[in-house]
CSV table of C-alpha atoms and ligand atoms in Angstrom, one decimal:
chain,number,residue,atom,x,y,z
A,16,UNK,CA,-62.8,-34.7,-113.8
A,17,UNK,CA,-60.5,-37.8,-113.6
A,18,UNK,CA,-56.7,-37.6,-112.6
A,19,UNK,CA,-54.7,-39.5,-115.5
A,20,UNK,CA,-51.6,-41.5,-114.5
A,21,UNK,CA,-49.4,-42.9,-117.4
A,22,UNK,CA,-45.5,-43.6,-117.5
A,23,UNK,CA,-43.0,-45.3,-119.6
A,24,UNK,CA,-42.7,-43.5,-122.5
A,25,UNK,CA,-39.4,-43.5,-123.0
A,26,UNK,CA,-39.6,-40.6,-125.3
A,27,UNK,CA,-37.1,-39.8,-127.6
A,28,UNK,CA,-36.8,-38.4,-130.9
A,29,UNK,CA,-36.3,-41.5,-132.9
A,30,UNK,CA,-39.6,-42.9,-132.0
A,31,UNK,CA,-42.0,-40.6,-134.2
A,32,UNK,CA,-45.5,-42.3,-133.3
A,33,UNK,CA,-45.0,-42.4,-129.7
A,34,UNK,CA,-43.8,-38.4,-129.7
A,35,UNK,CA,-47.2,-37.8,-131.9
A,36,UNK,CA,-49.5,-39.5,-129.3
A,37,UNK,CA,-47.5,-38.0,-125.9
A,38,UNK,CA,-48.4,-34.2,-128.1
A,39,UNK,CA,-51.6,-35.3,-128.4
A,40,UNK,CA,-52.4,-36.6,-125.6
A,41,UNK,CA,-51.1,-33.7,-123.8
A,42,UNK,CA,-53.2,-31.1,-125.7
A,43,UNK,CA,-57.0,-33.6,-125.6
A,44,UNK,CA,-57.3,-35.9,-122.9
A,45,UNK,CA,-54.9,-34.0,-120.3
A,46,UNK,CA,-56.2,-30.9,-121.0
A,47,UNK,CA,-59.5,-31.9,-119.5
A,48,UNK,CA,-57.9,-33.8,-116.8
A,49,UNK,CA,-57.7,-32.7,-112.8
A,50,UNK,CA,-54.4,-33.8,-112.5
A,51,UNK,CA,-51.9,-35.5,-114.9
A,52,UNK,CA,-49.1,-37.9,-113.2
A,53,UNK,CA,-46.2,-39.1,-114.8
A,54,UNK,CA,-44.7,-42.2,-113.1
A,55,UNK,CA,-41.3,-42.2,-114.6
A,56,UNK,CA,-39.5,-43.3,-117.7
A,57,UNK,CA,-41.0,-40.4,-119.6
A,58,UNK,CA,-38.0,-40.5,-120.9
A,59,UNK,CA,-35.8,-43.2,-123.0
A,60,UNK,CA,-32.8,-41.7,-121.1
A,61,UNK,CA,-32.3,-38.3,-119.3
A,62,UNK,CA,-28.5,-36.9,-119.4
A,63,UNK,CA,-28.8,-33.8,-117.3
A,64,UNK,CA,-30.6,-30.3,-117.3
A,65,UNK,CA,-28.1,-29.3,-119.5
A,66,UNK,CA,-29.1,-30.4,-122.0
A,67,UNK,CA,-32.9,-28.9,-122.2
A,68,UNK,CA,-31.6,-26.8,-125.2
A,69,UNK,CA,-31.7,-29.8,-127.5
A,70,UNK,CA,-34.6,-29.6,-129.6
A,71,UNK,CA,-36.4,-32.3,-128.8
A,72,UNK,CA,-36.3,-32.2,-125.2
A,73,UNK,CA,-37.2,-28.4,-125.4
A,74,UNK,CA,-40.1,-29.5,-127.9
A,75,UNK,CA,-41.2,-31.8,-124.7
A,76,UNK,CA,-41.1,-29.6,-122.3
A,77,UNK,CA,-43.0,-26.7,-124.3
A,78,UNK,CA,-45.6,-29.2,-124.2
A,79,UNK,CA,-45.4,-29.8,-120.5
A,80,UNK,CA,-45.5,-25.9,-120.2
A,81,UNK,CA,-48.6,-25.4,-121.6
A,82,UNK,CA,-50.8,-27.8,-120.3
A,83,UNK,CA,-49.5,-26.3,-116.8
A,84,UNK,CA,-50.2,-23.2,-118.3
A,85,UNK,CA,-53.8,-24.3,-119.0
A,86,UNK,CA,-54.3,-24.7,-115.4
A,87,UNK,CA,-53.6,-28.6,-115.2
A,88,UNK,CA,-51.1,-29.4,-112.2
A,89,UNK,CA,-48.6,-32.0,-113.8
A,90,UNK,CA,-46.6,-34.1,-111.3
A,91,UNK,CA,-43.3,-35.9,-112.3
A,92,UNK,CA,-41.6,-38.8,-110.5
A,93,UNK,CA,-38.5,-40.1,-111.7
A,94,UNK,CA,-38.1,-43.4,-113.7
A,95,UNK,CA,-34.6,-45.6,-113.7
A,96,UNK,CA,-33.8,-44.0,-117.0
A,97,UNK,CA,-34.5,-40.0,-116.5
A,98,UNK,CA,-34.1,-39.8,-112.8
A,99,UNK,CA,-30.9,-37.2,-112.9
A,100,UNK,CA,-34.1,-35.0,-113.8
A,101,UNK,CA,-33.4,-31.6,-112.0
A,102,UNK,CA,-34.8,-28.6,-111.2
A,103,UNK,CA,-34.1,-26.3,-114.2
A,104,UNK,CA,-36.6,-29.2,-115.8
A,105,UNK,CA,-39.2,-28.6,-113.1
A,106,UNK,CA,-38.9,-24.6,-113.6
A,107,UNK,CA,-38.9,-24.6,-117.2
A,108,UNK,CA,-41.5,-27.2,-117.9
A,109,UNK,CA,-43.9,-26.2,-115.0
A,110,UNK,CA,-44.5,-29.7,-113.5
A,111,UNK,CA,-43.8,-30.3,-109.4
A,112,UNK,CA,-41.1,-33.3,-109.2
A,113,UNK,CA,-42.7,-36.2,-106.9
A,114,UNK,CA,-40.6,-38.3,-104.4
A,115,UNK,CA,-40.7,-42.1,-104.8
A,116,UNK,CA,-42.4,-43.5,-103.4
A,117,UNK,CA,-45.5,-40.8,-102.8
A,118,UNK,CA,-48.3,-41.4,-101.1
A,119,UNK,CA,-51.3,-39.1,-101.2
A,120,UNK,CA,-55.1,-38.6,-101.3
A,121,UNK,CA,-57.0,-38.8,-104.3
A,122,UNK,CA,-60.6,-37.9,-105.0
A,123,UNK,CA,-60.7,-38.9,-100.7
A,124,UNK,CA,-58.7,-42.0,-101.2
A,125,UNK,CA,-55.5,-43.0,-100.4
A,126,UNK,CA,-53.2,-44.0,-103.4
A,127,UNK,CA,-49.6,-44.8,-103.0
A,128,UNK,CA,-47.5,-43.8,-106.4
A,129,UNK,CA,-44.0,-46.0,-107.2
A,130,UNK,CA,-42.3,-45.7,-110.5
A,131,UNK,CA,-42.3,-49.2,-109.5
A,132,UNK,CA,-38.7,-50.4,-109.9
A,133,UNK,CA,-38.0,-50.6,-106.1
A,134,UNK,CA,-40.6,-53.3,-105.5
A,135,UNK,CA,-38.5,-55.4,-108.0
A,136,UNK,CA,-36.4,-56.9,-105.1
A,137,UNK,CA,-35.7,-60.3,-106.6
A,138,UNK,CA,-33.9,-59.0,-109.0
A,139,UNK,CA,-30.3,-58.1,-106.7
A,140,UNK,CA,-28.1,-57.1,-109.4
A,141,UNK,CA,-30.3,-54.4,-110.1
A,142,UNK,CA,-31.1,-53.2,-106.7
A,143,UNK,CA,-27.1,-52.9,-105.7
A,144,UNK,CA,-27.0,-51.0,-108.8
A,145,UNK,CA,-29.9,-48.3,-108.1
A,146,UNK,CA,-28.5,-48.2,-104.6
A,147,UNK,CA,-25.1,-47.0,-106.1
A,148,UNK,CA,-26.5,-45.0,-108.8
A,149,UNK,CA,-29.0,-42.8,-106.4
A,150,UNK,CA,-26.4,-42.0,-104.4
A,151,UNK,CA,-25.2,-37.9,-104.6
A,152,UNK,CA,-21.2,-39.1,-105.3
A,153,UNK,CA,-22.6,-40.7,-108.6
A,154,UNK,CA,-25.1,-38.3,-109.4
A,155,UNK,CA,-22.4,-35.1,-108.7
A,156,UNK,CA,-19.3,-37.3,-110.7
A,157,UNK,CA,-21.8,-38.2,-113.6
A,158,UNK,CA,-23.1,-34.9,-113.9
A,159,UNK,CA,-19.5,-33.3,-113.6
A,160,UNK,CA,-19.1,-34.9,-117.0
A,161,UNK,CA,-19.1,-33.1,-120.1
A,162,UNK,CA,-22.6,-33.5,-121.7
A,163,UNK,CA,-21.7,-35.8,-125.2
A,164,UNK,CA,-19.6,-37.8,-122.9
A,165,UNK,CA,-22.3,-38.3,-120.7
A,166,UNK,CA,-24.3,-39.6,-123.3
A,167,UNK,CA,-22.0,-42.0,-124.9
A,168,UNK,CA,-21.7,-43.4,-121.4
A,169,UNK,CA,-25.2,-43.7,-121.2
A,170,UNK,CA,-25.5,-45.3,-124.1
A,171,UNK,CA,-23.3,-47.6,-123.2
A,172,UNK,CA,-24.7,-48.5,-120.3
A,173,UNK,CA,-28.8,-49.1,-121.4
A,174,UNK,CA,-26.9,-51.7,-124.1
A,175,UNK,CA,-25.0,-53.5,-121.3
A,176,UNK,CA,-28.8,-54.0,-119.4
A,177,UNK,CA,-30.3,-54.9,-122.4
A,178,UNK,CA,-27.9,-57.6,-122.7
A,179,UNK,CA,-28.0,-58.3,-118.8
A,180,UNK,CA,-31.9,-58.3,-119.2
A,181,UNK,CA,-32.1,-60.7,-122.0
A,182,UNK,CA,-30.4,-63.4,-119.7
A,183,UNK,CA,-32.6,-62.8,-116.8
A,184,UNK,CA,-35.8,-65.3,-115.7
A,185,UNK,CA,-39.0,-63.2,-116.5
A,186,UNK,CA,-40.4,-63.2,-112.7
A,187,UNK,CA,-37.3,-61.3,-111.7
A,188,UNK,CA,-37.9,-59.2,-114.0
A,189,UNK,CA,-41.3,-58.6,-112.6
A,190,UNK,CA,-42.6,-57.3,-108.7
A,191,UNK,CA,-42.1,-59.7,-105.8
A,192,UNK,CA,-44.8,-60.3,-104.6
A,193,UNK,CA,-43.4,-59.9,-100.7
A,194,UNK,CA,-42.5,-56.3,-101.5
A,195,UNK,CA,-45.7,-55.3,-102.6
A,196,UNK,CA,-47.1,-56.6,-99.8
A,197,UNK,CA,-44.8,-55.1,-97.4
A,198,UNK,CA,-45.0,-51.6,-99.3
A,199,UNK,CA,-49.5,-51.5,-98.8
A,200,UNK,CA,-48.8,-52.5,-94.8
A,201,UNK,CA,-46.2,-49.9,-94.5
A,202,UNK,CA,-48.4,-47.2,-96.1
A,203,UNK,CA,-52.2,-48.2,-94.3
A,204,UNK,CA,-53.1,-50.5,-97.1
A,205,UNK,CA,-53.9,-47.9,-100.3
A,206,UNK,CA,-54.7,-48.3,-103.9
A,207,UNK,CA,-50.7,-48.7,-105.6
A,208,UNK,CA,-50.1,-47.2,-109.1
A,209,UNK,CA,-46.8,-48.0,-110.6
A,210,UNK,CA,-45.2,-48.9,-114.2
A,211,UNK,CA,-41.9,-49.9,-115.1
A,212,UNK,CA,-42.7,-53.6,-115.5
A,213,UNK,CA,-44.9,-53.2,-118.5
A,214,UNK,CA,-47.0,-55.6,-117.7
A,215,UNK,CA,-50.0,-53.8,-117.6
A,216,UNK,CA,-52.8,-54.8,-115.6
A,217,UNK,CA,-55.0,-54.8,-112.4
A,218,UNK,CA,-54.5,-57.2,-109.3
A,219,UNK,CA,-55.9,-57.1,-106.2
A,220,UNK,CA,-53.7,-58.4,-103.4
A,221,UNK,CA,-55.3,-59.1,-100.0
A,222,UNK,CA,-52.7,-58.0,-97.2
A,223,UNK,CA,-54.1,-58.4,-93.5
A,224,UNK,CA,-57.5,-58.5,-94.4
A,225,UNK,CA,-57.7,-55.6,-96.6
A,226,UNK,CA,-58.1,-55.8,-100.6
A,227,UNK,CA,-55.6,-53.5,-102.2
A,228,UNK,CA,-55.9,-53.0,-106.3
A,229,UNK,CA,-52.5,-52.4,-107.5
A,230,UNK,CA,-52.6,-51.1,-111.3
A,231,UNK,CA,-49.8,-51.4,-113.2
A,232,UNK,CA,-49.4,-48.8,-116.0
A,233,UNK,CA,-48.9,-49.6,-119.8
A,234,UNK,CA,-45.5,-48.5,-122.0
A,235,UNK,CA,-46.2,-46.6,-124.7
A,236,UNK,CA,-44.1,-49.2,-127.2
A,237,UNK,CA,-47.1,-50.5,-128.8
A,238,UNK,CA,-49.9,-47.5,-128.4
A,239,UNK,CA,-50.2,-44.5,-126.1
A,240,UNK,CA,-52.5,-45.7,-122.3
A,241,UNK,CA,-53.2,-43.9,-119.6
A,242,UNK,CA,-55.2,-44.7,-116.2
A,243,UNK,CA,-58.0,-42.7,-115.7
A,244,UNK,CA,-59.4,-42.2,-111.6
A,245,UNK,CA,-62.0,-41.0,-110.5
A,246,UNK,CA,-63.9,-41.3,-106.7
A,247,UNK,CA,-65.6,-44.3,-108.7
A,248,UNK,CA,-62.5,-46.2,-109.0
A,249,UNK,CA,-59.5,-46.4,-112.1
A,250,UNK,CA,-59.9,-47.8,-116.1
A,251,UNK,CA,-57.2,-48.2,-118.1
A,252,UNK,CA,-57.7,-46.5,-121.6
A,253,UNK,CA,-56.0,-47.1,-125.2
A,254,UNK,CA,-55.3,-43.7,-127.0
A,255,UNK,CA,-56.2,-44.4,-130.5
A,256,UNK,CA,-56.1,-43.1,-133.9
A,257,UNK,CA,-52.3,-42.2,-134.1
B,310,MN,MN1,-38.5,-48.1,-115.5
């Protein structure tokens, strides 16, 4: 059976078709999956724990429960919008939190798993930024605040990128090329699976003789996609019909 990979959902309850496919996917294709990994950004934005008792995010989580339930391991990495994701989320929706980067062995291969935004190097703004915003003093003073607070700051905050994003060149925007590089050396040359570029696709970058494919995941925007492995080797599929 084939471990799935997919990310970038940005989930959230103003964005009905996407919701519809995640549910569906969740109870079809998962179901009947090894493994299901999520490589971040499953969420549009991710406030704290506290607040799993809103009604969507409870609604999400159910759904997470019961494919774990059914027996399918689900693995979550954090994303640059949902990565104050805690443990009460982990407990209550069943999957195992993944560190980023996370290298393991699949189906006797090694594959190296990045929500991806760390190989985005050229662009600095962003990377002093993360550096800040992982830290435990930010995490501990955001999540000090009180919930709706938190989320008008948030808010407030995706807007300002947006903006910031709009004036950026597109190849910062995207992987550098050096990074990747230097990220398959470090790790003994593996098979890379990351998203939060959406710019889905498969390359294949030669790095000291060895051909590593790096597949880059697919948002859920536009339609629902996940990457499907197996010990054959990775496709990229388009959920349809929703
Ligand atoms: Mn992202």
């Amino acid at each position: 059976m084939p471990t799935l990979f997919i990310s970038d959902l940005h989930l959230c309850s103003g964005r009905p078709r996407i919701n519809r496919s995640f549910f569906g996917f969740l109870e079809r294709e998962a179901k009947s999956a090894d493994a299901l990994y999520i490589l971040g950004d499953l969420f549009e934005y991710w406030a704290g724990d506290d607040d799993l008792g809103d009604p969507f995010n409870a609604a999400v989580v159910a759904a997470l429960a019961r494919l774990a339930g059914s027996g399918v391991p689900a693995y979550l990495m954090h994303g640059n919008r949902d990565f104050v994701i805690g443990d009460a989320f982990a407990r209550a929706s069943g999957v195992t939190l993944l560190a980023d980067p996370a290298l393991l062995s699949l189906h006797d291969q090694p594959v190296l798993l990045m929500h991806g935004d760390t190989l985005c190097t050229l662009d600095q703004d962003y990377q002093a930024f993360r550096r800040e915003a992982r830290s435990e003093t930010w995490i501990r003073n955001l999540l000090n605040r009180p919930l709706a607070e938190r989320k008008a700051a948030i808010e407030a905050l995706r807007r300002q990128s947006e903006q910031e994003k709009r004036g950026k060149p597109a190849e910062i925007m995207d992987v550098a090329p050096a990074e990747v590089e230097a990220a398959l050396r470090r790790h003994g040359y593996p098979r890379l699976i990351h998203g939060h570029t959406h710019r889905p696709a498969r390359h294949v970058h030669v790095v000291d003789g060895h051909a590593c494919e790096r597949w880059v995941l697919a948002d859920w925007y536009r339609a629902g996609s996940y990457l499907a492995c197996d010990e054959s080797g990775c496709h990229a599929v388009q959920l349809s019909g929703n």
